[in-house]
Amino acid sequence: FSFFPYMPKWRNNEVTYRIVNYTPDMNEPDVDAAIERALKVWSDVTPLTFTRLSEGEADIMISFSVKDHGDFLPFDGPGGVLAHAYPPGPKINGDVHLDDDEKWTEDTTGINLFLTAAHEFGHSLGLLHSSDTAALMYPVYNSNTDLTRFRLSQDDIDGIQSLYGYPSDSPDDPVPPTTSTEQEKPEGDPETCDPNISFDAVSTLRGEMLFFKDRHFWRKSINTIEPQLHLLSAYWPSLPSGFDAAYELTTKDMVFFFKESKFWSVRGSDIQPGYPKDIHTLGFPRTVKKIDAAFFDKGKQKTYFFVNDVYWRYDEKRQSMEHGYPRNIVTDFPGVDKNIDAVFEAFGFFYFFSGSFQFEFDPNAKMVTRTLKSNSWLNC
Amino acid sequence: YPLNPAATAGTMSMDRIQKYLEDFYHLEKDGKQFVRRRDSSPVVTKIQEMQRFLGMKVTGKLDDDTMEMMKKPRCGIPDVSS
């Protein structure tokens, strides 16, 4: 599988679509059904949902046209190019154009609309073509596809889940277990509901929350009650334990782990090449020996790094530390006046962990709204 | 050059072959007649790139299998990002 340059994807999992016009080749309800089924192919394996609009601008505008249709990519008459689509983004981006010089059908006597639309929706969601001849995203139309038992290939699934993760109700692991010990409960488990428990680091990961403590971590999915306790080595065998900080850079589907003056980057269970790197390459002065906590603010596209009683802000777009830092934590986060062990952002709040307590901070009201036990997320 | 009959390879016009490589594999457009440059290294390289991506035998030549593949209906998005 492959992605468009810069891996564009829909920020919001609720994607809208609109069928702008119809082909004369098929009954309108059959077109509706084919489009719906083609979208379901992707919503079945991701957290994405598709809502149909009957007017106005939808994320994915689906239209039939012939020859020159206003986007500098004219169609070529019967055969040849069947359709094209644009990667996620505003206006024409995300849209699907189908060549109405083809004979669109529900079966394979002509060009099957379901199969072609499902392929084009792969582009609308951010996938480029695959060289896997069994993949839906293979560029050449395969009229021998068994439509009654159509399934995405593993290549298609791996590609789209790299962009959007797993279906929200999926029991599948977003980070596939790498060893059988994954199932055994690690010996010397930390007590999940110890009222005095504190964490080394916390982070989100593809919609889940991870709470790190020494050689272990808890995984908590928003959709499951019980957290799962795992050994770090079962997922990232070559990483050290006892992290100082961790944060998810959602725009790149990466998690960064910090320990002393080093940091690593992982995508799922894959450690990215070229790591560990030195934290001073991010722009910290030599006086900084380690990071206490970090989180990525999606809204601002900035990463906050906390060290003792001050913090820095890193511009992920410009890939550089912002000027005017460090600043006192308590100045910009009143009420957060303790040394911070860990922090993450969830539901629009910042959760600062200090010892066995966590402070829920509302960035809009600029105040601590609740003080909770650190393990309140672990269903204690 | 004497006026060529519509230059074709197999049953596909040279123009269509050139457009295929330009549209889907970003073959540089240089205005020259394709029939004269079909054995040039840029074109051979693009034919090899296409054969490799589509899972075919990589010959760099416009052989029948390659012609057949180029005639098949497909998506209009390039196979490789520019």
Short mmCIF file of C-alpha atoms in Angstrom, two decimals:
data_model
loop_
_atom_site.label_atom_id
_atom_site.label_comp_id
_atom_site.label_asym_id
_atom_site.label_seq_id
_atom_site.Cartn_x
_atom_site.Cartn_y
_atom_site.Cartn_z
CA PHE A 1 0.00 0.00 0.00
CA SER A 2 1.10 3.62 -0.29
CA PHE A 3 -0.07 7.09 0.68
CA PHE A 4 -0.33 10.44 -1.00
CA PRO A 5 2.55 12.81 -0.23
CA TYR A 6 2.32 14.14 3.37
CA MET A 7 -0.21 11.38 4.18
CA PRO A 8 -3.39 13.50 4.08
CA LYS A 9 -6.24 11.96 6.11
CA TRP A 10 -9.60 13.09 7.47
CA ARG A 11 -9.07 14.68 10.89
CA ASN A 12 -12.62 13.87 11.88
CA ASN A 13 -13.74 10.23 11.73
CA GLU A 14 -17.28 11.31 10.81
CA VAL A 15 -16.98 11.75 7.04
CA THR A 16 -19.86 13.03 4.91
CA TYR A 17 -20.69 12.09 1.33
CA ARG A 18 -23.14 13.22 -1.33
CA ILE A 19 -24.21 11.62 -4.62
CA VAL A 20 -24.30 14.73 -6.80
CA ASN A 21 -25.83 13.09 -9.90
CA TYR A 22 -26.69 9.66 -11.37
CA THR A 23 -25.66 7.57 -14.37
CA PRO A 24 -28.44 6.65 -16.80
CA ASP A 25 -27.02 3.10 -16.84
CA MET A 26 -28.49 2.06 -13.46
CA ASN A 27 -31.59 2.67 -11.32
CA GLU A 28 -30.92 5.37 -8.75
CA PRO A 29 -31.63 3.11 -5.76
CA ASP A 30 -29.07 0.63 -7.16
CA VAL A 31 -26.49 3.41 -7.38
CA ASP A 32 -27.30 4.42 -3.81
CA ALA A 33 -26.87 0.82 -2.65
CA ALA A 34 -23.58 0.33 -4.51
CA ILE A 35 -22.14 3.53 -3.04
CA GLU A 36 -23.29 2.63 0.47
CA ARG A 37 -21.80 -0.86 0.20
CA ALA A 38 -18.54 0.55 -1.15
CA LEU A 39 -18.22 2.92 1.81
CA LYS A 40 -19.02 0.11 4.25
CA VAL A 41 -15.98 -1.76 2.94
CA TRP A 42 -13.85 0.91 4.65
CA SER A 43 -15.98 1.72 7.68
CA ASP A 44 -15.92 -2.00 8.61
CA VAL A 45 -12.17 -1.89 9.21
CA THR A 46 -11.69 1.63 10.64
CA PRO A 47 -13.32 3.96 13.19
CA LEU A 48 -14.68 6.00 10.23
CA THR A 49 -18.40 6.60 9.79
CA PHE A 50 -20.04 7.91 6.60
CA THR A 51 -23.07 10.18 6.69
CA ARG A 52 -25.00 10.97 3.51
CA LEU A 53 -25.90 14.57 2.68
CA SER A 54 -28.52 15.37 0.07
CA GLU A 55 -27.34 18.94 -0.58
CA GLY A 56 -24.45 21.30 0.07
CA GLU A 57 -20.77 20.51 0.32
CA ALA A 58 -19.89 17.04 1.61
CA ASP A 59 -16.39 15.74 2.25
CA ILE A 60 -16.78 13.20 -0.56
CA MET A 61 -18.79 14.53 -3.54
CA ILE A 62 -19.56 11.67 -5.94
CA SER A 63 -20.39 12.54 -9.55
CA PHE A 64 -20.65 11.00 -13.02
CA SER A 65 -19.23 12.96 -15.96
CA VAL A 66 -17.63 12.52 -19.38
CA LYS A 67 -14.47 13.85 -21.11
CA ASP A 68 -13.52 17.31 -19.82
CA HIS A 69 -15.39 17.88 -16.56
CA GLY A 70 -13.58 20.88 -15.15
CA ASP A 71 -10.66 19.43 -13.19
CA PHE A 72 -7.92 19.36 -15.87
CA LEU A 73 -8.14 15.55 -15.87
CA PRO A 74 -10.55 14.86 -18.75
CA PHE A 75 -11.92 11.34 -19.10
CA ASP A 76 -11.05 9.35 -22.21
CA GLY A 77 -14.29 7.81 -23.44
CA PRO A 78 -15.23 4.13 -23.07
CA GLY A 79 -12.49 1.92 -21.55
CA GLY A 80 -9.13 3.19 -20.38
CA VAL A 81 -9.62 5.38 -17.33
CA LEU A 82 -12.81 4.49 -15.43
CA ALA A 83 -12.67 7.04 -12.63
CA HIS A 84 -10.41 9.08 -10.40
CA ALA A 85 -10.57 10.57 -6.90
CA TYR A 86 -8.77 13.12 -4.78
CA PRO A 87 -7.07 12.69 -1.37
CA PRO A 88 -8.65 14.01 1.85
CA GLY A 89 -9.00 17.78 2.15
CA PRO A 90 -11.30 20.70 1.37
CA LYS A 91 -13.32 21.37 -1.83
CA ILE A 92 -12.41 19.02 -4.68
CA ASN A 93 -10.28 16.98 -2.30
CA GLY A 94 -11.97 13.77 -1.26
CA ASP A 95 -14.25 13.88 -4.33
CA VAL A 96 -14.87 10.90 -6.64
CA HIS A 97 -15.41 11.36 -10.38
CA LEU A 98 -16.79 8.42 -12.40
CA ASP A 99 -16.51 8.30 -16.23
CA ASP A 100 -20.07 8.07 -17.58
CA ASP A 101 -18.75 6.86 -20.94
CA GLU A 102 -18.36 3.52 -19.17
CA LYS A 103 -21.30 1.14 -18.90
CA TRP A 104 -21.95 1.09 -15.13
CA THR A 105 -23.62 -2.08 -13.85
CA GLU A 106 -24.53 -3.90 -10.62
CA ASP A 107 -22.80 -7.02 -11.94
CA THR A 108 -19.71 -7.47 -14.09
CA THR A 109 -21.39 -7.39 -17.47
CA GLY A 110 -20.20 -3.78 -17.59
CA ILE A 111 -17.96 -1.89 -15.17
CA ASN A 112 -19.10 -2.76 -11.65
CA LEU A 113 -19.96 0.42 -9.79
CA PHE A 114 -19.50 -1.02 -6.29
CA LEU A 115 -15.98 -2.29 -7.01
CA THR A 116 -14.81 0.88 -8.77
CA ALA A 117 -16.35 3.16 -6.14
CA ALA A 118 -14.78 1.15 -3.29
CA HIS A 119 -11.37 1.60 -4.94
CA GLU A 120 -11.91 5.33 -5.45
CA PHE A 121 -13.05 5.77 -1.84
CA GLY A 122 -9.67 4.33 -0.86
CA HIS A 123 -8.15 7.40 -2.52
CA SER A 124 -10.72 9.71 -0.93
CA LEU A 125 -9.54 8.38 2.46
CA GLY A 126 -5.83 8.82 1.71
CA LEU A 127 -4.57 5.61 0.06
CA LEU A 128 -2.60 5.68 -3.19
CA HIS A 129 -2.24 2.56 -5.35
CA SER A 130 -0.95 -0.78 -4.17
CA SER A 131 1.33 -3.07 -6.15
CA ASP A 132 -0.35 -6.05 -4.49
CA THR A 133 -2.32 -7.60 -7.36
CA ALA A 134 -4.89 -8.96 -4.86
CA ALA A 135 -5.51 -5.56 -3.30
CA LEU A 136 -8.57 -3.43 -3.99
CA MET A 137 -6.12 -0.53 -4.38
CA TYR A 138 -4.31 -2.26 -7.28
CA PRO A 139 -4.79 0.25 -10.12
CA VAL A 140 -6.09 -2.11 -12.84
CA TYR A 141 -9.80 -3.08 -12.78
CA ASN A 142 -10.28 -6.82 -12.20
CA SER A 143 -13.52 -7.97 -13.81
CA ASN A 144 -13.01 -11.47 -12.34
CA THR A 145 -13.51 -10.29 -8.77
CA ASP A 146 -16.09 -12.44 -6.96
CA LEU A 147 -18.49 -9.71 -5.90
CA THR A 148 -20.61 -12.00 -3.74
CA ARG A 149 -17.67 -12.66 -1.40
CA PHE A 150 -15.74 -9.42 -1.76
CA ARG A 151 -13.17 -8.75 1.01
CA LEU A 152 -10.39 -6.21 1.36
CA SER A 153 -6.93 -7.72 1.11
CA GLN A 154 -4.68 -7.55 4.19
CA ASP A 155 -2.62 -4.97 2.29
CA ASP A 156 -5.66 -2.69 1.97
CA ILE A 157 -6.49 -3.17 5.66
CA ASP A 158 -2.92 -2.52 6.82
CA GLY A 159 -2.81 0.63 4.72
CA ILE A 160 -6.07 2.18 5.86
CA GLN A 161 -5.49 1.22 9.50
CA SER A 162 -2.09 2.90 9.40
CA LEU A 163 -4.04 6.07 8.72
CA TYR A 164 -7.10 5.65 10.94
CA GLY A 165 -6.46 2.80 13.36
CA TYR A 166 -8.95 0.04 14.17
CA PRO A 167 -12.74 0.09 14.31
CA SER A 168 -13.65 1.58 17.67
CA ASP A 169 -15.42 -1.60 18.82
CA SER A 170 -12.69 -3.88 17.54
CA PRO A 171 -11.12 -6.17 20.14
CA ASP A 172 -8.06 -6.23 17.89
CA ASP A 173 -4.91 -4.78 19.35
CA PRO A 174 -3.82 -1.51 17.73
CA VAL A 175 -0.38 -2.70 18.69
CA PRO A 176 -0.19 -6.38 17.72
CA PRO A 177 1.40 -8.50 20.49
CA THR A 178 4.89 -9.51 19.44
CA THR A 179 5.39 -12.44 21.81
CA SER A 180 3.28 -15.16 23.40
CA THR A 181 4.21 -13.79 26.83
CA GLU A 182 1.79 -11.06 25.89
CA GLN A 183 -1.03 -13.25 27.21
CA GLU A 184 0.72 -14.18 30.47
CA LYS A 185 0.20 -11.74 33.26
CA PRO A 186 3.65 -10.25 33.96
CA GLU A 187 5.10 -11.36 37.27
CA GLY A 188 5.39 -8.70 40.01
CA ASP A 189 2.41 -6.80 38.66
CA PRO A 190 2.04 -3.29 40.00
CA GLU A 191 -1.24 -2.99 41.84
CA THR A 192 -3.61 -1.24 39.39
CA CYS A 193 -5.81 0.24 42.11
CA ASP A 194 -3.14 1.10 44.65
CA PRO A 195 -4.40 4.50 45.89
CA ASN A 196 -0.84 5.77 46.05
CA ILE A 197 0.14 4.72 42.55
CA SER A 198 1.93 7.28 40.37
CA PHE A 199 2.96 7.00 36.73
CA ASP A 200 6.25 7.59 34.93
CA ALA A 201 4.52 8.74 31.76
CA VAL A 202 1.12 8.69 30.05
CA SER A 203 0.20 8.95 26.38
CA THR A 204 -2.60 8.34 23.95
CA LEU A 205 -2.14 5.85 21.11
CA ARG A 206 -4.65 5.52 18.27
CA GLY A 207 -7.59 6.33 20.50
CA GLU A 208 -6.34 4.38 23.53
CA MET A 209 -4.61 5.68 26.67
CA LEU A 210 -1.32 4.22 27.89
CA PHE A 211 -0.12 4.56 31.49
CA PHE A 212 3.54 3.68 31.98
CA LYS A 213 5.06 2.44 35.24
CA ASP A 214 8.58 0.91 35.39
CA ARG A 215 8.54 -2.21 33.16
CA HIS A 216 4.76 -2.25 32.71
CA PHE A 217 2.01 -0.23 31.16
CA TRP A 218 -1.76 -0.23 31.21
CA ARG A 219 -3.77 0.11 28.00
CA LYS A 220 -7.19 1.65 28.33
CA SER A 221 -9.55 1.87 25.38
CA ILE A 222 -12.39 4.36 25.63
CA ASN A 223 -14.73 1.54 24.71
CA THR A 224 -13.66 -1.04 27.27
CA ILE A 225 -14.16 -0.86 31.03
CA GLU A 226 -11.18 -2.90 32.11
CA PRO A 227 -7.63 -1.70 31.44
CA GLN A 228 -5.11 -4.31 30.28
CA LEU A 229 -1.74 -4.60 31.99
CA HIS A 230 1.26 -5.51 29.81
CA LEU A 231 5.01 -5.74 29.94
CA LEU A 232 6.68 -3.02 27.90
CA SER A 233 8.99 -5.67 26.44
CA ALA A 234 6.02 -7.44 24.89
CA TYR A 235 5.49 -4.49 22.56
CA TRP A 236 8.79 -2.61 22.39
CA PRO A 237 11.46 -5.17 23.43
CA SER A 238 14.36 -2.87 22.59
CA LEU A 239 13.11 0.17 24.50
CA PRO A 240 14.33 0.88 28.05
CA SER A 241 11.76 0.86 30.87
CA GLY A 242 11.00 3.66 33.30
CA PHE A 243 10.25 6.39 30.78
CA ASP A 244 10.36 10.02 31.86
CA ALA A 245 7.75 11.17 29.34
CA ALA A 246 5.72 10.06 26.32
CA TYR A 247 3.35 11.73 23.84
CA GLU A 248 1.46 10.82 20.69
CA LEU A 249 1.93 12.96 17.59
CA THR A 250 -1.45 12.11 16.11
CA THR A 251 -0.71 13.85 12.80
CA LYS A 252 2.00 11.26 12.11
CA ASP A 253 0.56 8.27 13.98
CA MET A 254 3.71 8.22 16.12
CA VAL A 255 4.43 8.01 19.84
CA PHE A 256 7.64 9.55 21.24
CA PHE A 257 9.22 8.10 24.39
CA PHE A 258 11.73 10.03 26.47
CA LYS A 259 14.27 8.73 28.95
CA GLU A 260 17.00 10.97 30.33
CA SER A 261 18.59 12.76 27.39
CA LYS A 262 17.38 10.30 24.73
CA PHE A 263 14.09 9.87 22.88
CA TRP A 264 12.61 7.24 20.58
CA SER A 265 9.79 7.26 18.03
CA VAL A 266 7.46 4.33 17.42
CA ARG A 267 4.61 3.72 15.00
CA GLY A 268 2.45 0.99 16.49
CA SER A 269 5.03 -1.57 17.64
CA ASP A 270 7.68 -0.48 15.09
CA ILE A 271 10.55 1.58 16.42
CA GLN A 272 11.39 4.17 13.77
CA PRO A 273 14.87 4.01 12.26
CA GLY A 274 17.41 6.64 13.32
CA TYR A 275 16.36 6.64 16.99
CA PRO A 276 17.24 7.19 19.79
CA LYS A 277 18.05 10.83 19.25
CA ASP A 278 19.32 13.36 21.75
CA ILE A 279 16.70 15.68 23.27
CA HIS A 280 18.94 18.68 22.58
CA THR A 281 18.32 18.17 18.87
CA LEU A 282 14.80 19.44 19.62
CA GLY A 283 16.24 22.77 20.79
CA PHE A 284 16.58 22.30 24.55
CA PRO A 285 19.52 24.05 26.24
CA ARG A 286 22.31 21.81 27.58
CA THR A 287 21.11 22.57 31.11
CA VAL A 288 18.08 20.36 30.48
CA LYS A 289 19.02 16.79 31.36
CA LYS A 290 15.61 15.13 31.05
CA ILE A 291 11.94 15.84 30.32
CA ASP A 292 9.31 15.32 33.00
CA ALA A 293 6.21 15.22 30.78
CA ALA A 294 4.98 16.10 27.29
CA PHE A 295 1.80 16.25 25.25
CA PHE A 296 0.79 17.29 21.72
CA ASP A 297 -1.99 19.86 21.39
CA LYS A 298 -3.72 18.85 18.13
CA GLY A 299 -5.62 22.14 17.93
CA LYS A 300 -2.47 24.24 18.01
CA GLN A 301 -0.17 21.64 16.37
CA LYS A 302 2.29 22.32 19.19
CA THR A 303 3.98 19.99 21.64
CA TYR A 304 4.41 21.09 25.26
CA PHE A 305 7.46 19.87 27.17
CA PHE A 306 7.50 20.19 30.95
CA VAL A 307 10.77 20.33 32.93
CA ASN A 308 10.65 21.00 36.67
CA ASP A 309 8.60 24.22 37.08
CA VAL A 310 8.92 25.51 33.51
CA TYR A 311 7.80 24.41 30.07
CA TRP A 312 8.77 24.78 26.42
CA ARG A 313 6.53 24.71 23.34
CA TYR A 314 7.62 22.99 20.09
CA ASP A 315 6.08 23.87 16.72
CA GLU A 316 5.47 20.51 14.99
CA LYS A 317 4.80 22.20 11.63
CA ARG A 318 8.01 24.22 11.64
CA GLN A 319 9.78 21.43 13.51
CA SER A 320 11.42 23.90 15.88
CA MET A 321 11.18 25.12 19.46
CA GLU A 322 9.17 28.33 19.78
CA HIS A 323 10.78 31.58 20.91
CA GLY A 324 9.87 33.10 24.29
CA TYR A 325 10.28 29.83 26.18
CA PRO A 326 10.73 28.43 28.78
CA ARG A 327 7.81 29.92 30.67
CA ASN A 328 6.70 29.20 34.23
CA ILE A 329 4.13 26.42 34.30
CA VAL A 330 2.09 28.05 37.02
CA THR A 331 1.78 31.28 34.97
CA ASP A 332 -0.01 29.59 32.07
CA PHE A 333 -1.48 26.62 33.93
CA PRO A 334 -2.64 28.13 37.24
CA GLY A 335 -3.27 25.48 39.87
CA VAL A 336 -0.70 23.11 38.36
CA ASP A 337 2.02 23.96 40.78
CA LYS A 338 3.58 20.62 41.58
CA ASN A 339 6.34 18.80 39.80
CA ILE A 340 4.65 16.97 36.95
CA ASP A 341 5.23 13.26 36.34
CA ALA A 342 3.13 12.99 33.18
CA VAL A 343 0.45 14.73 31.12
CA PHE A 344 -1.93 14.02 28.24
CA GLU A 345 -4.80 15.72 26.48
CA ALA A 346 -8.21 14.08 26.36
CA PHE A 347 -11.72 15.36 25.59
CA GLY A 348 -10.38 18.91 25.35
CA PHE A 349 -8.82 18.89 28.82
CA PHE A 350 -5.16 18.57 29.85
CA TYR A 351 -4.57 15.95 32.58
CA PHE A 352 -1.46 16.68 34.66
CA PHE A 353 -0.25 13.77 36.81
CA SER A 354 1.72 14.50 39.98
CA GLY A 355 2.32 11.60 42.39
CA SER A 356 -0.97 9.85 43.18
CA PHE A 357 -3.06 12.81 41.97
CA GLN A 358 -3.97 14.23 38.60
CA PHE A 359 -5.25 17.73 37.83
CA GLU A 360 -7.83 18.17 35.10
CA PHE A 361 -7.05 21.51 33.47
CA ASP A 362 -9.50 23.36 31.22
CA PRO A 363 -7.39 25.32 28.68
CA ASN A 364 -10.30 27.57 27.80
CA ALA A 365 -11.23 28.51 31.36
CA LYS A 366 -7.49 28.41 32.20
CA MET A 367 -8.15 26.65 35.48
CA VAL A 368 -7.96 23.27 37.19
CA THR A 369 -11.54 21.93 37.06
CA ARG A 370 -11.02 18.67 39.00
CA THR A 371 -8.43 16.89 41.10
CA LEU A 372 -8.58 13.11 40.69
CA LYS A 373 -6.61 10.06 41.78
CA SER A 374 -3.96 9.23 39.20
CA ASN A 375 -5.49 5.82 38.53
CA SER A 376 -9.04 7.14 38.04
CA TRP A 377 -8.87 6.09 34.35
CA LEU A 378 -8.22 2.48 35.31
CA ASN A 379 -11.74 1.77 36.53
CA CYS A 380 -10.69 1.65 40.19
CA TYR B 1 11.29 11.31 -41.49
CA PRO B 2 8.94 9.62 -44.04
CA LEU B 3 5.34 9.87 -42.96
CA ASN B 4 4.87 6.83 -40.74
CA PRO B 5 1.64 4.87 -40.90
CA ALA B 6 -0.04 5.39 -37.50
CA ALA B 7 2.84 4.00 -35.48
CA THR B 8 1.56 1.25 -33.24
CA ALA B 9 3.02 -1.39 -31.01
CA GLY B 10 0.75 -4.37 -31.08
CA THR B 11 -2.72 -2.94 -31.08
CA MET B 12 -2.04 0.22 -29.14
CA SER B 13 -1.12 3.58 -30.59
CA MET B 14 2.19 5.08 -29.65
CA ASP B 15 0.34 8.14 -28.43
CA ARG B 16 -1.68 6.10 -26.00
CA ILE B 17 1.41 4.30 -24.75
CA GLN B 18 3.15 7.62 -24.21
CA LYS B 19 0.11 9.08 -22.44
CA TYR B 20 -0.11 6.02 -20.18
CA LEU B 21 3.52 6.43 -19.05
CA GLU B 22 3.08 10.18 -18.65
CA ASP B 23 -0.19 9.98 -16.74
CA PHE B 24 0.60 7.08 -14.41
CA TYR B 25 4.40 7.03 -14.16
CA HIS B 26 5.25 10.71 -14.67
CA LEU B 27 7.26 10.19 -17.91
CA GLU B 28 8.60 13.64 -18.76
CA LYS B 29 6.85 15.25 -21.74
CA ASP B 30 9.52 16.46 -24.17
CA GLY B 31 7.59 17.01 -27.37
CA LYS B 32 9.66 14.53 -29.35
CA GLN B 33 7.93 11.80 -31.33
CA PHE B 34 7.51 8.89 -29.00
CA VAL B 35 8.30 6.36 -31.69
CA ARG B 36 11.81 7.80 -31.84
CA ARG B 37 12.42 7.72 -28.14
CA ARG B 38 10.77 4.45 -27.17
CA ASP B 39 14.18 2.83 -26.68
CA SER B 40 15.67 5.80 -24.86
CA SER B 41 16.63 5.19 -21.25
CA PRO B 42 13.96 7.47 -19.70
CA VAL B 43 11.22 5.56 -21.52
CA VAL B 44 12.75 2.14 -20.86
CA THR B 45 13.10 3.08 -17.20
CA LYS B 46 9.43 4.08 -17.02
CA ILE B 47 8.33 0.89 -18.77
CA GLN B 48 10.38 -1.11 -16.26
CA GLU B 49 8.88 0.90 -13.37
CA MET B 50 5.39 0.16 -14.64
CA GLN B 51 6.09 -3.54 -15.18
CA ARG B 52 7.57 -3.79 -11.69
CA PHE B 53 4.67 -1.98 -9.99
CA LEU B 54 2.00 -4.00 -11.79
CA GLY B 55 3.71 -7.28 -10.97
CA MET B 56 4.82 -8.14 -14.52
CA LYS B 57 8.09 -9.50 -15.97
CA VAL B 58 10.44 -6.52 -16.09
CA THR B 59 11.74 -6.37 -19.66
CA GLY B 60 11.73 -2.63 -20.39
CA LYS B 61 10.14 -3.52 -23.73
CA LEU B 62 6.66 -2.87 -25.10
CA ASP B 63 5.98 -6.60 -25.37
CA ASP B 64 2.51 -8.09 -25.82
CA ASP B 65 1.89 -8.66 -22.09
CA THR B 66 2.75 -5.05 -21.40
CA MET B 67 0.46 -3.88 -24.21
CA GLU B 68 -2.34 -6.03 -22.88
CA MET B 69 -1.95 -4.58 -19.39
CA MET B 70 -1.91 -1.01 -20.72
CA LYS B 71 -5.19 -1.61 -22.53
CA LYS B 72 -7.03 -2.81 -19.43
CA PRO B 73 -9.54 -0.43 -17.78
CA ARG B 74 -8.08 1.19 -14.66
CA CYS B 75 -8.16 4.05 -12.19
CA GLY B 76 -7.00 7.46 -13.40
CA ILE B 77 -4.77 8.17 -10.38
CA PRO B 78 -1.00 7.78 -10.95
CA ASP B 79 0.62 4.61 -9.63
CA VAL B 80 3.53 6.44 -8.12
CA SER B 81 3.45 9.81 -6.42
CA SER B 82 5.43 12.49 -8.25
#
